[in-house]
């Protein structure tokens, strides 16, 4: 009995280190003089990413919705990295006006932007200030607008990069242009909306890369793996025991979950893979749907209309 348990534990440890923990970004690229924006940088994968980039000497802007949580995280990261250039700026992705205000404030106060990391994400039922499905707006639409508003600054600071933290949840996503933005009511609808938003993230990166050909701005979509973070906090209570088990058995910690973001932000020589999807610090093929250029283009156009960049 005891020997059996020990064997199981041993197998689990082997399995964890070989398959679940993921790959470390081994690069030592320094980022002194570079400015990074990371949305949702106050916790989870975003905070772990921000800490690593701060250690490399970057000036790091944590774009977060909550001032207290944002300032606390900036304080932690300054202390742990020894880098004083880590600061909070207010950004609520559930409100397109807040996205515009953030971009204005940033562009007026910061001369550079080298790396934009669209990291924040939620799985939350409800409707945004602008009337869209909350999950879809936070994860996709607001980041789409944010990227658009900051593009000129990225152009002035080439070579520069845009990263979008997507997910393997895109496997269950679909792009139904007529309905994708409509608020869902049940948890299941919200979960599917999350999957759709992550598929939309990958398609947006694909289309962005096409539009940015020849500019020396490159972009990458990222699958961080299963990571132990607050993202599951809005799941229904009856799912919590199951989730608890899953998170402790198969999830990596946020530092391990941040490695592919760090890789795509710092690795030299990946520019030719602009527009592609990365997992475990390597290229990965997403589903065929996520590689459909016609859908990517259509989604881009409707996203422009939804965020008010073109008249409908
Ligand atoms: N964890 C996983 O297993 C997993 C797997 C695949 C992909 N991902 C992706 O990884 C990214 C980071 O997620 P995480 O796992 O680190 O989750 P997390 O710990 O819940 O962090 C999410 C971040 O997004 C922020 N955020 C939420 N709503 C926002 C809004 N309206 N405006 C601005 N910021 C907002 C949160 O701010 P508050 O602290 O104020 O809530 C938090 O900083 C997400 O895009 C997620 O989809 C995660
Ligand atoms: C892009 O970078 C290359 C190599 O540094 C440079 O030769 C080229 O002029 C740049 N192109 C633009 C549009 O900045
Ligand atoms: C420490 C380390 O592994 N650095 C690597 C960073 O990336 C470059 C280019 O891919 C490699 O040549 C370095 O060895």
mmCIF file of C-alpha atoms and ligand atoms in Angstrom:
data_model
loop_
_atom_site.group_PDB
_atom_site.id
_atom_site.type_symbol
_atom_site.label_atom_id
_atom_site.label_comp_id
_atom_site.label_asym_id
_atom_site.label_seq_id
_atom_site.Cartn_x
_atom_site.Cartn_y
_atom_site.Cartn_z
ATOM 1 C CA UNK A 1 0.000 0.000 0.000
ATOM 2 C CA UNK A 2 2.677 2.469 1.090
ATOM 3 C CA UNK A 3 4.975 1.379 -1.724
ATOM 4 C CA UNK A 4 2.091 1.887 -4.154
ATOM 5 C CA UNK A 5 1.526 5.423 -2.891
ATOM 6 C CA UNK A 6 5.226 6.232 -3.092
ATOM 7 C CA UNK A 7 5.295 4.935 -6.666
ATOM 8 C CA UNK A 8 2.274 7.049 -7.597
ATOM 9 C CA UNK A 9 3.840 10.118 -6.030
ATOM 10 C CA UNK A 10 7.084 9.437 -7.861
ATOM 11 C CA UNK A 11 5.270 9.058 -11.171
ATOM 12 C CA UNK A 12 3.369 12.282 -10.536
ATOM 13 C CA UNK A 13 6.585 14.185 -9.810
ATOM 14 C CA UNK A 14 8.143 12.837 -13.012
ATOM 15 C CA UNK A 15 5.007 13.728 -14.958
ATOM 16 C CA UNK A 16 4.883 17.222 -13.442
ATOM 17 C CA UNK A 17 8.471 18.081 -14.273
ATOM 18 C CA UNK A 18 8.338 16.569 -17.758
ATOM 19 C CA UNK A 19 4.950 17.718 -18.991
ATOM 20 C CA UNK A 20 3.212 20.214 -16.721
ATOM 21 C CA UNK A 21 5.908 22.602 -15.522
ATOM 22 C CA UNK A 22 6.751 23.785 -19.036
ATOM 23 C CA UNK A 23 9.918 25.276 -20.469
ATOM 24 C CA UNK A 24 12.014 28.069 -18.974
ATOM 25 C CA UNK A 25 12.947 31.057 -21.075
ATOM 26 C CA UNK A 26 16.736 30.842 -20.879
ATOM 27 C CA UNK A 27 17.480 34.061 -22.685
ATOM 28 C CA UNK A 28 19.497 36.762 -21.004
ATOM 29 C CA UNK A 29 18.403 39.642 -23.219
ATOM 30 C CA UNK A 30 18.647 42.908 -21.296
ATOM 31 C CA UNK A 31 15.907 45.544 -21.593
ATOM 32 C CA UNK A 32 17.585 48.660 -20.237
ATOM 33 C CA UNK A 33 16.137 51.741 -21.927
ATOM 34 C CA UNK A 34 13.055 49.834 -23.133
ATOM 35 C CA UNK A 35 9.509 50.579 -22.012
ATOM 36 C CA UNK A 36 6.929 47.825 -21.543
ATOM 37 C CA UNK A 37 3.177 48.072 -20.948
ATOM 38 C CA UNK A 38 1.544 45.020 -19.430
ATOM 39 C CA UNK A 39 -2.201 44.910 -18.886
ATOM 40 C CA UNK A 40 -3.326 43.065 -15.755
ATOM 41 C CA UNK A 41 0.242 43.217 -14.459
ATOM 42 C CA UNK A 42 -0.863 43.248 -10.821
ATOM 43 C CA UNK A 43 -1.316 39.518 -10.339
ATOM 44 C CA UNK A 44 -0.970 36.029 -11.847
ATOM 45 C CA UNK A 45 0.902 35.567 -15.107
ATOM 46 C CA UNK A 46 1.089 39.330 -15.688
ATOM 47 C CA UNK A 47 2.834 40.063 -12.409
ATOM 48 C CA UNK A 48 5.347 37.239 -12.908
ATOM 49 C CA UNK A 49 6.062 38.524 -16.427
ATOM 50 C CA UNK A 50 6.446 42.109 -15.178
ATOM 51 C CA UNK A 51 8.896 41.033 -12.468
ATOM 52 C CA UNK A 52 11.123 39.232 -14.964
ATOM 53 C CA UNK A 53 11.146 42.156 -17.419
ATOM 54 C CA UNK A 54 11.864 44.597 -14.562
ATOM 55 C CA UNK A 55 14.838 42.429 -13.552
ATOM 56 C CA UNK A 56 16.110 42.821 -17.118
ATOM 57 C CA UNK A 57 16.087 46.591 -16.605
ATOM 58 C CA UNK A 58 12.925 47.580 -18.490
ATOM 59 C CA UNK A 59 10.713 50.478 -17.523
ATOM 60 C CA UNK A 60 7.462 48.623 -16.773
ATOM 61 C CA UNK A 61 3.986 50.159 -16.780
ATOM 62 C CA UNK A 62 1.392 48.039 -14.978
ATOM 63 C CA UNK A 63 -1.917 48.890 -16.670
ATOM 64 C CA UNK A 64 -4.522 47.773 -14.138
ATOM 65 C CA UNK A 65 -8.094 48.558 -13.161
ATOM 66 C CA UNK A 66 -7.605 48.753 -9.408
ATOM 67 C CA UNK A 67 -5.334 51.454 -7.997
ATOM 68 C CA UNK A 68 -4.622 49.741 -4.685
ATOM 69 C CA UNK A 69 -3.826 46.360 -6.256
ATOM 70 C CA UNK A 70 -1.813 48.052 -9.001
ATOM 71 C CA UNK A 71 0.278 50.212 -6.644
ATOM 72 C CA UNK A 72 0.882 47.255 -4.295
ATOM 73 C CA UNK A 73 2.130 45.106 -7.170
ATOM 74 C CA UNK A 74 4.353 47.921 -8.464
ATOM 75 C CA UNK A 75 5.815 48.254 -4.964
ATOM 76 C CA UNK A 76 6.464 44.479 -4.719
ATOM 77 C CA UNK A 77 8.096 44.350 -8.137
ATOM 78 C CA UNK A 78 10.301 47.409 -7.465
ATOM 79 C CA UNK A 79 11.478 45.806 -4.231
ATOM 80 C CA UNK A 80 12.043 42.330 -5.666
ATOM 81 C CA UNK A 81 13.763 43.480 -8.857
ATOM 82 C CA UNK A 82 15.675 46.429 -7.445
ATOM 83 C CA UNK A 83 14.361 48.389 -10.437
ATOM 84 C CA UNK A 84 12.603 51.628 -9.486
ATOM 85 C CA UNK A 85 11.054 52.173 -12.908
ATOM 86 C CA UNK A 86 7.930 50.109 -12.318
ATOM 87 C CA UNK A 87 4.720 52.080 -12.163
ATOM 88 C CA UNK A 88 0.965 51.725 -12.104
ATOM 89 C CA UNK A 89 -1.362 53.427 -14.590
ATOM 90 C CA UNK A 90 -5.130 53.121 -14.466
ATOM 91 C CA UNK A 91 -6.822 51.066 -17.197
ATOM 92 C CA UNK A 92 -10.261 49.456 -17.030
ATOM 93 C CA UNK A 93 -10.732 47.221 -20.044
ATOM 94 C CA UNK A 94 -14.458 46.917 -19.344
ATOM 95 C CA UNK A 95 -14.819 50.542 -20.494
ATOM 96 C CA UNK A 96 -13.644 51.784 -23.919
ATOM 97 C CA UNK A 97 -13.426 55.350 -22.591
ATOM 98 C CA UNK A 98 -10.951 54.201 -19.963
ATOM 99 C CA UNK A 99 -8.862 52.618 -22.742
ATOM 100 C CA UNK A 100 -8.791 55.952 -24.586
ATOM 101 C CA UNK A 101 -7.926 57.878 -21.420
ATOM 102 C CA UNK A 102 -5.153 55.430 -20.588
ATOM 103 C CA UNK A 103 -3.650 55.753 -24.079
ATOM 104 C CA UNK A 104 -3.801 59.580 -23.890
ATOM 105 C CA UNK A 105 -2.150 59.672 -20.484
ATOM 106 C CA UNK A 106 0.507 57.190 -21.527
ATOM 107 C CA UNK A 107 1.333 58.947 -24.798
ATOM 108 C CA UNK A 108 1.604 62.308 -23.049
ATOM 109 C CA UNK A 109 3.804 61.099 -20.185
ATOM 110 C CA UNK A 110 6.014 58.406 -21.727
ATOM 111 C CA UNK A 111 8.334 58.955 -24.686
ATOM 112 C CA UNK A 112 8.827 55.272 -25.646
ATOM 113 C CA UNK A 113 6.924 52.041 -26.107
ATOM 114 C CA UNK A 114 8.928 48.961 -27.054
ATOM 115 C CA UNK A 115 6.785 46.060 -25.893
ATOM 116 C CA UNK A 116 3.005 45.991 -25.419
ATOM 117 C CA UNK A 117 1.735 42.908 -23.582
ATOM 118 C CA UNK A 118 -2.026 42.375 -23.792
ATOM 119 C CA UNK A 119 -2.235 40.024 -20.848
ATOM 120 C CA UNK A 120 -5.330 40.861 -18.771
ATOM 121 C CA UNK A 121 -8.220 38.433 -19.046
ATOM 122 C CA UNK A 122 -11.406 37.404 -17.279
ATOM 123 C CA UNK A 123 -14.099 34.768 -17.322
ATOM 124 C CA UNK A 124 -16.939 36.886 -15.988
ATOM 125 C CA UNK A 125 -20.645 36.916 -16.844
ATOM 126 C CA UNK A 126 -22.197 40.285 -17.564
ATOM 127 C CA UNK A 127 -22.287 43.301 -19.789
ATOM 128 C CA UNK A 128 -19.556 45.948 -20.150
ATOM 129 C CA UNK A 129 -20.119 49.719 -19.879
ATOM 130 C CA UNK A 130 -20.286 49.763 -23.664
ATOM 131 C CA UNK A 131 -22.967 47.079 -23.818
ATOM 132 C CA UNK A 132 -20.802 44.201 -25.030
ATOM 133 C CA UNK A 133 -20.266 40.827 -23.451
ATOM 134 C CA UNK A 134 -17.889 41.634 -20.578
ATOM 135 C CA UNK A 135 -15.534 38.708 -21.177
ATOM 136 C CA UNK A 136 -15.316 39.397 -24.906
ATOM 137 C CA UNK A 137 -14.703 43.111 -24.396
ATOM 138 C CA UNK A 138 -11.994 42.774 -21.735
ATOM 139 C CA UNK A 139 -10.152 39.948 -23.479
ATOM 140 C CA UNK A 140 -10.527 41.049 -27.084
ATOM 141 C CA UNK A 141 -12.206 44.356 -27.999
ATOM 142 C CA UNK A 142 -10.492 46.679 -25.528
ATOM 143 C CA UNK A 143 -7.076 45.207 -26.238
ATOM 144 C CA UNK A 144 -7.785 45.641 -29.942
ATOM 145 C CA UNK A 145 -8.482 49.349 -29.389
ATOM 146 C CA UNK A 146 -5.515 49.752 -27.043
ATOM 147 C CA UNK A 147 -3.143 48.267 -29.632
ATOM 148 C CA UNK A 148 -4.558 50.556 -32.315
ATOM 149 C CA UNK A 149 -4.094 53.667 -30.159
ATOM 150 C CA UNK A 150 -0.474 52.810 -29.318
ATOM 151 C CA UNK A 151 0.649 51.666 -32.759
ATOM 152 C CA UNK A 152 2.272 54.943 -33.834
ATOM 153 C CA UNK A 153 4.407 54.989 -30.717
ATOM 154 C CA UNK A 154 5.459 51.376 -31.338
ATOM 155 C CA UNK A 155 6.355 52.404 -34.914
ATOM 156 C CA UNK A 156 8.635 55.120 -33.612
ATOM 157 C CA UNK A 157 10.452 52.659 -31.338
ATOM 158 C CA UNK A 158 11.172 49.786 -33.739
ATOM 159 C CA UNK A 159 12.092 47.014 -33.457
ATOM 160 C CA UNK A 160 9.070 46.711 -31.172
ATOM 161 C CA UNK A 161 6.635 43.958 -30.264
ATOM 162 C CA UNK A 162 3.000 43.287 -29.397
ATOM 163 C CA UNK A 163 2.182 40.177 -27.363
ATOM 164 C CA UNK A 164 -1.297 38.815 -26.767
ATOM 165 C CA UNK A 165 -1.838 36.205 -24.075
ATOM 166 C CA UNK A 166 -4.318 33.771 -25.636
ATOM 167 C CA UNK A 167 -5.090 30.227 -24.480
ATOM 168 C CA UNK A 168 -5.584 26.623 -25.532
ATOM 169 C CA UNK A 169 -9.236 27.391 -24.735
ATOM 170 C CA UNK A 170 -9.353 28.740 -28.305
ATOM 171 C CA UNK A 171 -9.841 25.098 -29.329
ATOM 172 C CA UNK A 172 -13.493 25.386 -28.246
ATOM 173 C CA UNK A 173 -13.962 28.856 -29.703
ATOM 174 C CA UNK A 174 -15.806 29.924 -32.811
ATOM 175 C CA UNK A 175 -16.288 33.227 -34.607
ATOM 176 C CA UNK A 176 -19.954 34.012 -35.112
ATOM 177 C CA UNK A 177 -19.658 37.601 -36.314
ATOM 178 C CA UNK A 178 -23.355 38.421 -35.702
ATOM 179 C CA UNK A 179 -23.413 37.269 -32.072
ATOM 180 C CA UNK A 180 -19.877 37.166 -30.721
ATOM 181 C CA UNK A 181 -20.201 40.459 -28.817
ATOM 182 C CA UNK A 182 -23.620 39.757 -27.257
ATOM 183 C CA UNK A 183 -23.676 39.322 -23.467
ATOM 184 C CA UNK A 184 -24.320 35.739 -22.373
ATOM 185 C CA UNK A 185 -26.419 34.943 -19.341
ATOM 186 C CA UNK A 186 -25.315 31.532 -18.112
ATOM 187 C CA UNK A 187 -21.901 30.463 -16.938
ATOM 188 C CA UNK A 188 -21.637 28.103 -19.888
ATOM 189 C CA UNK A 189 -22.205 30.990 -22.303
ATOM 190 C CA UNK A 190 -19.568 33.011 -20.470
ATOM 191 C CA UNK A 191 -17.109 30.169 -20.680
ATOM 192 C CA UNK A 192 -17.755 29.819 -24.421
ATOM 193 C CA UNK A 193 -17.353 33.569 -24.765
ATOM 194 C CA UNK A 194 -13.935 33.190 -23.129
ATOM 195 C CA UNK A 195 -13.020 30.517 -25.685
ATOM 196 C CA UNK A 196 -14.260 32.762 -28.524
ATOM 197 C CA UNK A 197 -12.271 35.723 -27.191
ATOM 198 C CA UNK A 198 -9.078 33.645 -27.070
ATOM 199 C CA UNK A 199 -9.635 32.440 -30.640
ATOM 200 C CA UNK A 200 -10.232 36.085 -31.599
ATOM 201 C CA UNK A 201 -6.908 36.997 -29.913
ATOM 202 C CA UNK A 202 -4.989 34.561 -32.125
ATOM 203 C CA UNK A 203 -6.776 35.717 -35.291
ATOM 204 C CA UNK A 204 -6.124 39.359 -34.409
ATOM 205 C CA UNK A 205 -2.405 38.697 -34.001
ATOM 206 C CA UNK A 206 -2.435 36.988 -37.391
ATOM 207 C CA UNK A 207 -4.128 39.908 -39.128
ATOM 208 C CA UNK A 208 -2.002 42.462 -37.257
ATOM 209 C CA UNK A 209 1.174 40.751 -38.475
ATOM 210 C CA UNK A 210 -0.118 40.961 -42.052
ATOM 211 C CA UNK A 211 -0.857 44.649 -41.660
ATOM 212 C CA UNK A 212 2.499 45.348 -40.044
ATOM 213 C CA UNK A 213 4.669 43.614 -42.659
ATOM 214 C CA UNK A 214 7.802 45.647 -43.301
ATOM 215 C CA UNK A 215 7.383 47.923 -40.261
ATOM 216 C CA UNK A 216 9.699 46.074 -37.826
ATOM 217 C CA UNK A 217 6.837 45.799 -35.335
ATOM 218 C CA UNK A 218 6.186 42.105 -34.774
ATOM 219 C CA UNK A 219 3.448 40.366 -32.822
ATOM 220 C CA UNK A 220 2.912 37.021 -31.142
ATOM 221 C CA UNK A 221 0.061 35.066 -29.552
ATOM 222 C CA UNK A 222 0.842 33.057 -26.438
ATOM 223 C CA UNK A 223 -0.524 30.001 -24.689
ATOM 224 C CA UNK A 224 0.753 30.133 -21.097
ATOM 225 C CA UNK A 225 -0.443 26.585 -20.259
ATOM 226 C CA UNK A 226 -2.658 25.810 -17.243
ATOM 227 C CA UNK A 227 -1.610 28.219 -14.519
ATOM 228 C CA UNK A 228 -2.589 28.550 -10.867
ATOM 229 C CA UNK A 229 -4.051 32.097 -10.770
ATOM 230 C CA UNK A 230 -7.211 34.049 -9.900
ATOM 231 C CA UNK A 231 -8.714 33.513 -13.354
ATOM 232 C CA UNK A 232 -10.991 30.772 -12.002
ATOM 233 C CA UNK A 233 -12.388 32.940 -9.195
ATOM 234 C CA UNK A 234 -15.750 33.601 -10.860
ATOM 235 C CA UNK A 235 -16.516 29.942 -11.569
ATOM 236 C CA UNK A 236 -19.749 28.645 -9.997
ATOM 237 C CA UNK A 237 -19.411 27.334 -6.472
ATOM 238 C CA UNK A 238 -20.314 23.751 -7.425
ATOM 239 C CA UNK A 239 -17.284 23.614 -9.720
ATOM 240 C CA UNK A 240 -14.881 24.812 -7.013
ATOM 241 C CA UNK A 241 -13.934 21.426 -5.426
ATOM 242 C CA UNK A 242 -13.183 20.042 -8.872
ATOM 243 C CA UNK A 243 -11.210 23.166 -9.789
ATOM 244 C CA UNK A 244 -9.254 22.977 -6.559
ATOM 245 C CA UNK A 245 -8.126 19.475 -7.464
ATOM 246 C CA UNK A 246 -7.277 20.455 -11.037
ATOM 247 C CA UNK A 247 -5.366 23.580 -10.074
ATOM 248 C CA UNK A 248 -3.228 21.762 -7.549
ATOM 249 C CA UNK A 249 -2.614 18.690 -9.703
ATOM 250 C CA UNK A 250 -2.057 19.990 -13.209
ATOM 251 C CA UNK A 251 -1.415 23.734 -13.003
ATOM 252 C CA UNK A 252 1.978 25.395 -13.142
ATOM 253 C CA UNK A 253 2.799 28.335 -10.901
ATOM 254 C CA UNK A 254 2.625 31.884 -12.348
ATOM 255 C CA UNK A 255 6.400 32.090 -12.827
ATOM 256 C CA UNK A 256 6.343 28.989 -15.014
ATOM 257 C CA UNK A 257 3.201 30.305 -16.719
ATOM 258 C CA UNK A 258 4.984 33.551 -17.604
ATOM 259 C CA UNK A 259 7.896 31.926 -19.475
ATOM 260 C CA UNK A 260 6.423 31.999 -22.984
ATOM 261 C CA UNK A 261 5.396 35.656 -22.571
ATOM 262 C CA UNK A 262 8.938 36.458 -21.428
ATOM 263 C CA UNK A 263 10.330 34.460 -24.346
ATOM 264 C CA UNK A 264 8.245 36.296 -26.947
ATOM 265 C CA UNK A 265 9.138 39.642 -25.363
ATOM 266 C CA UNK A 266 12.887 39.042 -25.312
ATOM 267 C CA UNK A 267 14.071 36.295 -27.648
ATOM 268 C CA UNK A 268 16.107 37.606 -30.550
ATOM 269 C CA UNK A 269 15.563 36.140 -33.994
ATOM 270 C CA UNK A 270 11.879 35.176 -33.737
ATOM 271 C CA UNK A 271 10.773 38.151 -35.843
ATOM 272 C CA UNK A 272 10.136 35.933 -38.871
ATOM 273 C CA UNK A 273 7.432 34.174 -36.854
ATOM 274 C CA UNK A 274 5.413 37.362 -36.411
ATOM 275 C CA UNK A 275 1.686 36.565 -36.291
ATOM 276 C CA UNK A 276 2.188 33.045 -34.978
ATOM 277 C CA UNK A 277 1.236 31.223 -31.777
ATOM 278 C CA UNK A 278 3.722 30.106 -29.110
ATOM 279 C CA UNK A 279 3.496 27.628 -26.216
ATOM 280 C CA UNK A 280 6.276 26.332 -23.952
ATOM 281 C CA UNK A 281 8.712 28.804 -25.562
ATOM 282 C CA UNK A 282 8.193 27.176 -28.979
ATOM 283 C CA UNK A 283 6.035 27.695 -32.037
ATOM 284 C CA UNK A 284 2.756 25.819 -31.904
ATOM 285 C CA UNK A 285 0.009 25.333 -34.473
ATOM 286 C CA UNK A 286 -3.378 26.549 -33.239
ATOM 287 C CA UNK A 287 -6.594 25.051 -34.680
ATOM 288 C CA UNK A 288 -7.276 25.489 -38.420
ATOM 289 C CA UNK A 289 -9.966 28.045 -37.518
ATOM 290 C CA UNK A 290 -7.276 30.184 -35.884
ATOM 291 C CA UNK A 291 -5.299 30.162 -39.139
ATOM 292 C CA UNK A 292 -8.117 31.322 -41.419
ATOM 293 C CA UNK A 293 -7.022 34.627 -42.962
ATOM 294 C CA UNK A 294 -10.475 35.445 -44.308
ATOM 295 C CA UNK A 295 -12.037 35.089 -40.843
ATOM 296 C CA UNK A 296 -9.152 37.095 -39.331
ATOM 297 C CA UNK A 297 -9.805 39.934 -41.759
ATOM 298 C CA UNK A 298 -13.569 39.930 -41.185
ATOM 299 C CA UNK A 299 -13.095 39.863 -37.403
ATOM 300 C CA UNK A 300 -10.690 42.791 -37.677
ATOM 301 C CA UNK A 301 -13.238 44.834 -39.594
ATOM 302 C CA UNK A 302 -16.119 44.184 -37.199
ATOM 303 C CA UNK A 303 -13.829 44.837 -34.221
ATOM 304 C CA UNK A 304 -12.994 48.230 -35.730
ATOM 305 C CA UNK A 305 -16.688 49.030 -35.990
ATOM 306 C CA UNK A 306 -17.490 47.821 -32.470
ATOM 307 C CA UNK A 307 -14.810 49.979 -30.830
ATOM 308 C CA UNK A 308 -15.814 52.993 -32.921
ATOM 309 C CA UNK A 309 -12.809 53.237 -35.240
ATOM 310 C CA UNK A 310 -15.001 53.058 -38.348
ATOM 311 C CA UNK A 311 -18.658 53.925 -38.833
ATOM 312 C CA UNK A 312 -20.986 50.906 -38.978
HETATM 313 N N1 LIG B 1 -4.480 30.734 -15.685
HETATM 314 C C1 LIG B 1 -4.551 29.961 -16.740
HETATM 315 O O1 LIG B 1 -4.596 28.729 -16.624
HETATM 316 C C2 LIG B 1 -4.574 30.546 -18.128
HETATM 317 C C3 LIG B 1 -4.574 29.665 -19.217
HETATM 318 C C4 LIG B 1 -4.579 30.191 -20.494
HETATM 319 C C5 LIG B 1 -4.582 31.562 -20.677
HETATM 320 N N2 LIG B 1 -4.591 32.410 -19.622
HETATM 321 C C6 LIG B 1 -4.602 33.853 -19.888
HETATM 322 O O2 LIG B 1 -3.592 34.503 -19.153
HETATM 323 C C7 LIG B 1 -3.926 35.866 -18.956
HETATM 324 C C8 LIG B 1 -3.641 36.271 -17.522
HETATM 325 O O3 LIG B 1 -4.513 35.554 -16.685
HETATM 326 P P1 LIG B 1 -4.131 34.984 -15.253
HETATM 327 O O4 LIG B 1 -4.296 33.515 -15.327
HETATM 328 O O5 LIG B 1 -2.865 35.564 -14.778
HETATM 329 O O6 LIG B 1 -5.404 35.507 -14.431
HETATM 330 P P2 LIG B 1 -5.537 36.506 -13.166
HETATM 331 O O7 LIG B 1 -4.561 36.132 -12.112
HETATM 332 O O8 LIG B 1 -6.986 36.486 -12.864
HETATM 333 O O9 LIG B 1 -5.108 37.895 -13.786
HETATM 334 C C9 LIG B 1 -5.929 38.571 -14.687
HETATM 335 C C10 LIG B 1 -5.549 40.022 -14.713
HETATM 336 O O10 LIG B 1 -6.450 40.716 -15.579
HETATM 337 C C11 LIG B 1 -6.922 41.852 -14.888
HETATM 338 N N3 LIG B 1 -8.228 42.340 -15.325
HETATM 339 C C12 LIG B 1 -9.413 41.705 -15.248
HETATM 340 N N4 LIG B 1 -10.409 42.500 -15.681
HETATM 341 C C13 LIG B 1 -9.834 43.677 -16.029
HETATM 342 C C14 LIG B 1 -10.337 44.914 -16.523
HETATM 343 N N5 LIG B 1 -11.646 45.105 -16.725
HETATM 344 N N6 LIG B 1 -9.465 45.907 -16.755
HETATM 345 C C15 LIG B 1 -8.144 45.736 -16.528
HETATM 346 N N7 LIG B 1 -7.618 44.596 -16.058
HETATM 347 C C16 LIG B 1 -8.441 43.579 -15.802
HETATM 348 C C17 LIG B 1 -6.990 41.416 -13.449
HETATM 349 O O11 LIG B 1 -7.114 42.523 -12.577
HETATM 350 P P3 LIG B 1 -7.696 42.361 -11.072
HETATM 351 O O12 LIG B 1 -6.570 41.842 -10.237
HETATM 352 O O13 LIG B 1 -8.100 43.744 -10.731
HETATM 353 O O14 LIG B 1 -8.846 41.409 -11.158
HETATM 354 C C18 LIG B 1 -5.662 40.687 -13.342
HETATM 355 O O15 LIG B 1 -4.623 41.604 -13.186
HETATM 356 C C19 LIG B 1 -5.396 35.996 -19.365
HETATM 357 O O16 LIG B 1 -5.482 36.605 -20.628
HETATM 358 C C20 LIG B 1 -5.867 34.557 -19.439
HETATM 359 O O17 LIG B 1 -6.899 34.412 -20.386
HETATM 360 C C21 LIG B 1 -4.583 31.920 -18.347
HETATM 361 C C1 LIG B 2 13.689 47.446 -40.287
HETATM 362 O O1 LIG B 2 14.906 47.000 -39.725
HETATM 363 C C2 LIG B 2 15.940 46.781 -40.672
HETATM 364 C C3 LIG B 2 17.129 46.173 -39.941
HETATM 365 O O2 LIG B 2 17.482 46.947 -38.844
HETATM 366 C C4 LIG B 2 16.268 48.101 -41.370
HETATM 367 O O3 LIG B 2 17.276 47.892 -42.331
HETATM 368 C C5 LIG B 2 14.998 48.634 -42.032
HETATM 369 O O4 LIG B 2 15.239 49.898 -42.623
HETATM 370 C C6 LIG B 2 13.865 48.756 -41.022
HETATM 371 N N1 LIG B 2 12.634 49.118 -41.696
HETATM 372 C C7 LIG B 2 11.814 50.078 -41.257
HETATM 373 C C8 LIG B 2 10.580 50.321 -42.046
HETATM 374 O O5 LIG B 2 12.056 50.727 -40.237
HETATM 375 C C1 LIG B 3 21.533 32.507 -21.974
HETATM 376 C C2 LIG B 3 20.971 32.109 -23.290
HETATM 377 O O1 LIG B 3 20.610 30.991 -23.516
HETATM 378 N N1 LIG B 3 20.928 33.072 -24.224
HETATM 379 C C3 LIG B 3 20.403 32.843 -25.547
HETATM 380 C C4 LIG B 3 19.442 33.946 -25.911
HETATM 381 O O2 LIG B 3 18.999 33.799 -27.231
HETATM 382 C C5 LIG B 3 20.040 33.863 -28.196
HETATM 383 C C6 LIG B 3 19.409 33.861 -29.564
HETATM 384 O O3 LIG B 3 18.389 32.931 -29.650
HETATM 385 C C7 LIG B 3 21.003 32.709 -27.975
HETATM 386 O O4 LIG B 3 22.070 32.764 -28.914
HETATM 387 C C8 LIG B 3 21.556 32.778 -26.557
HETATM 388 O O5 LIG B 3 22.346 31.649 -26.297
#
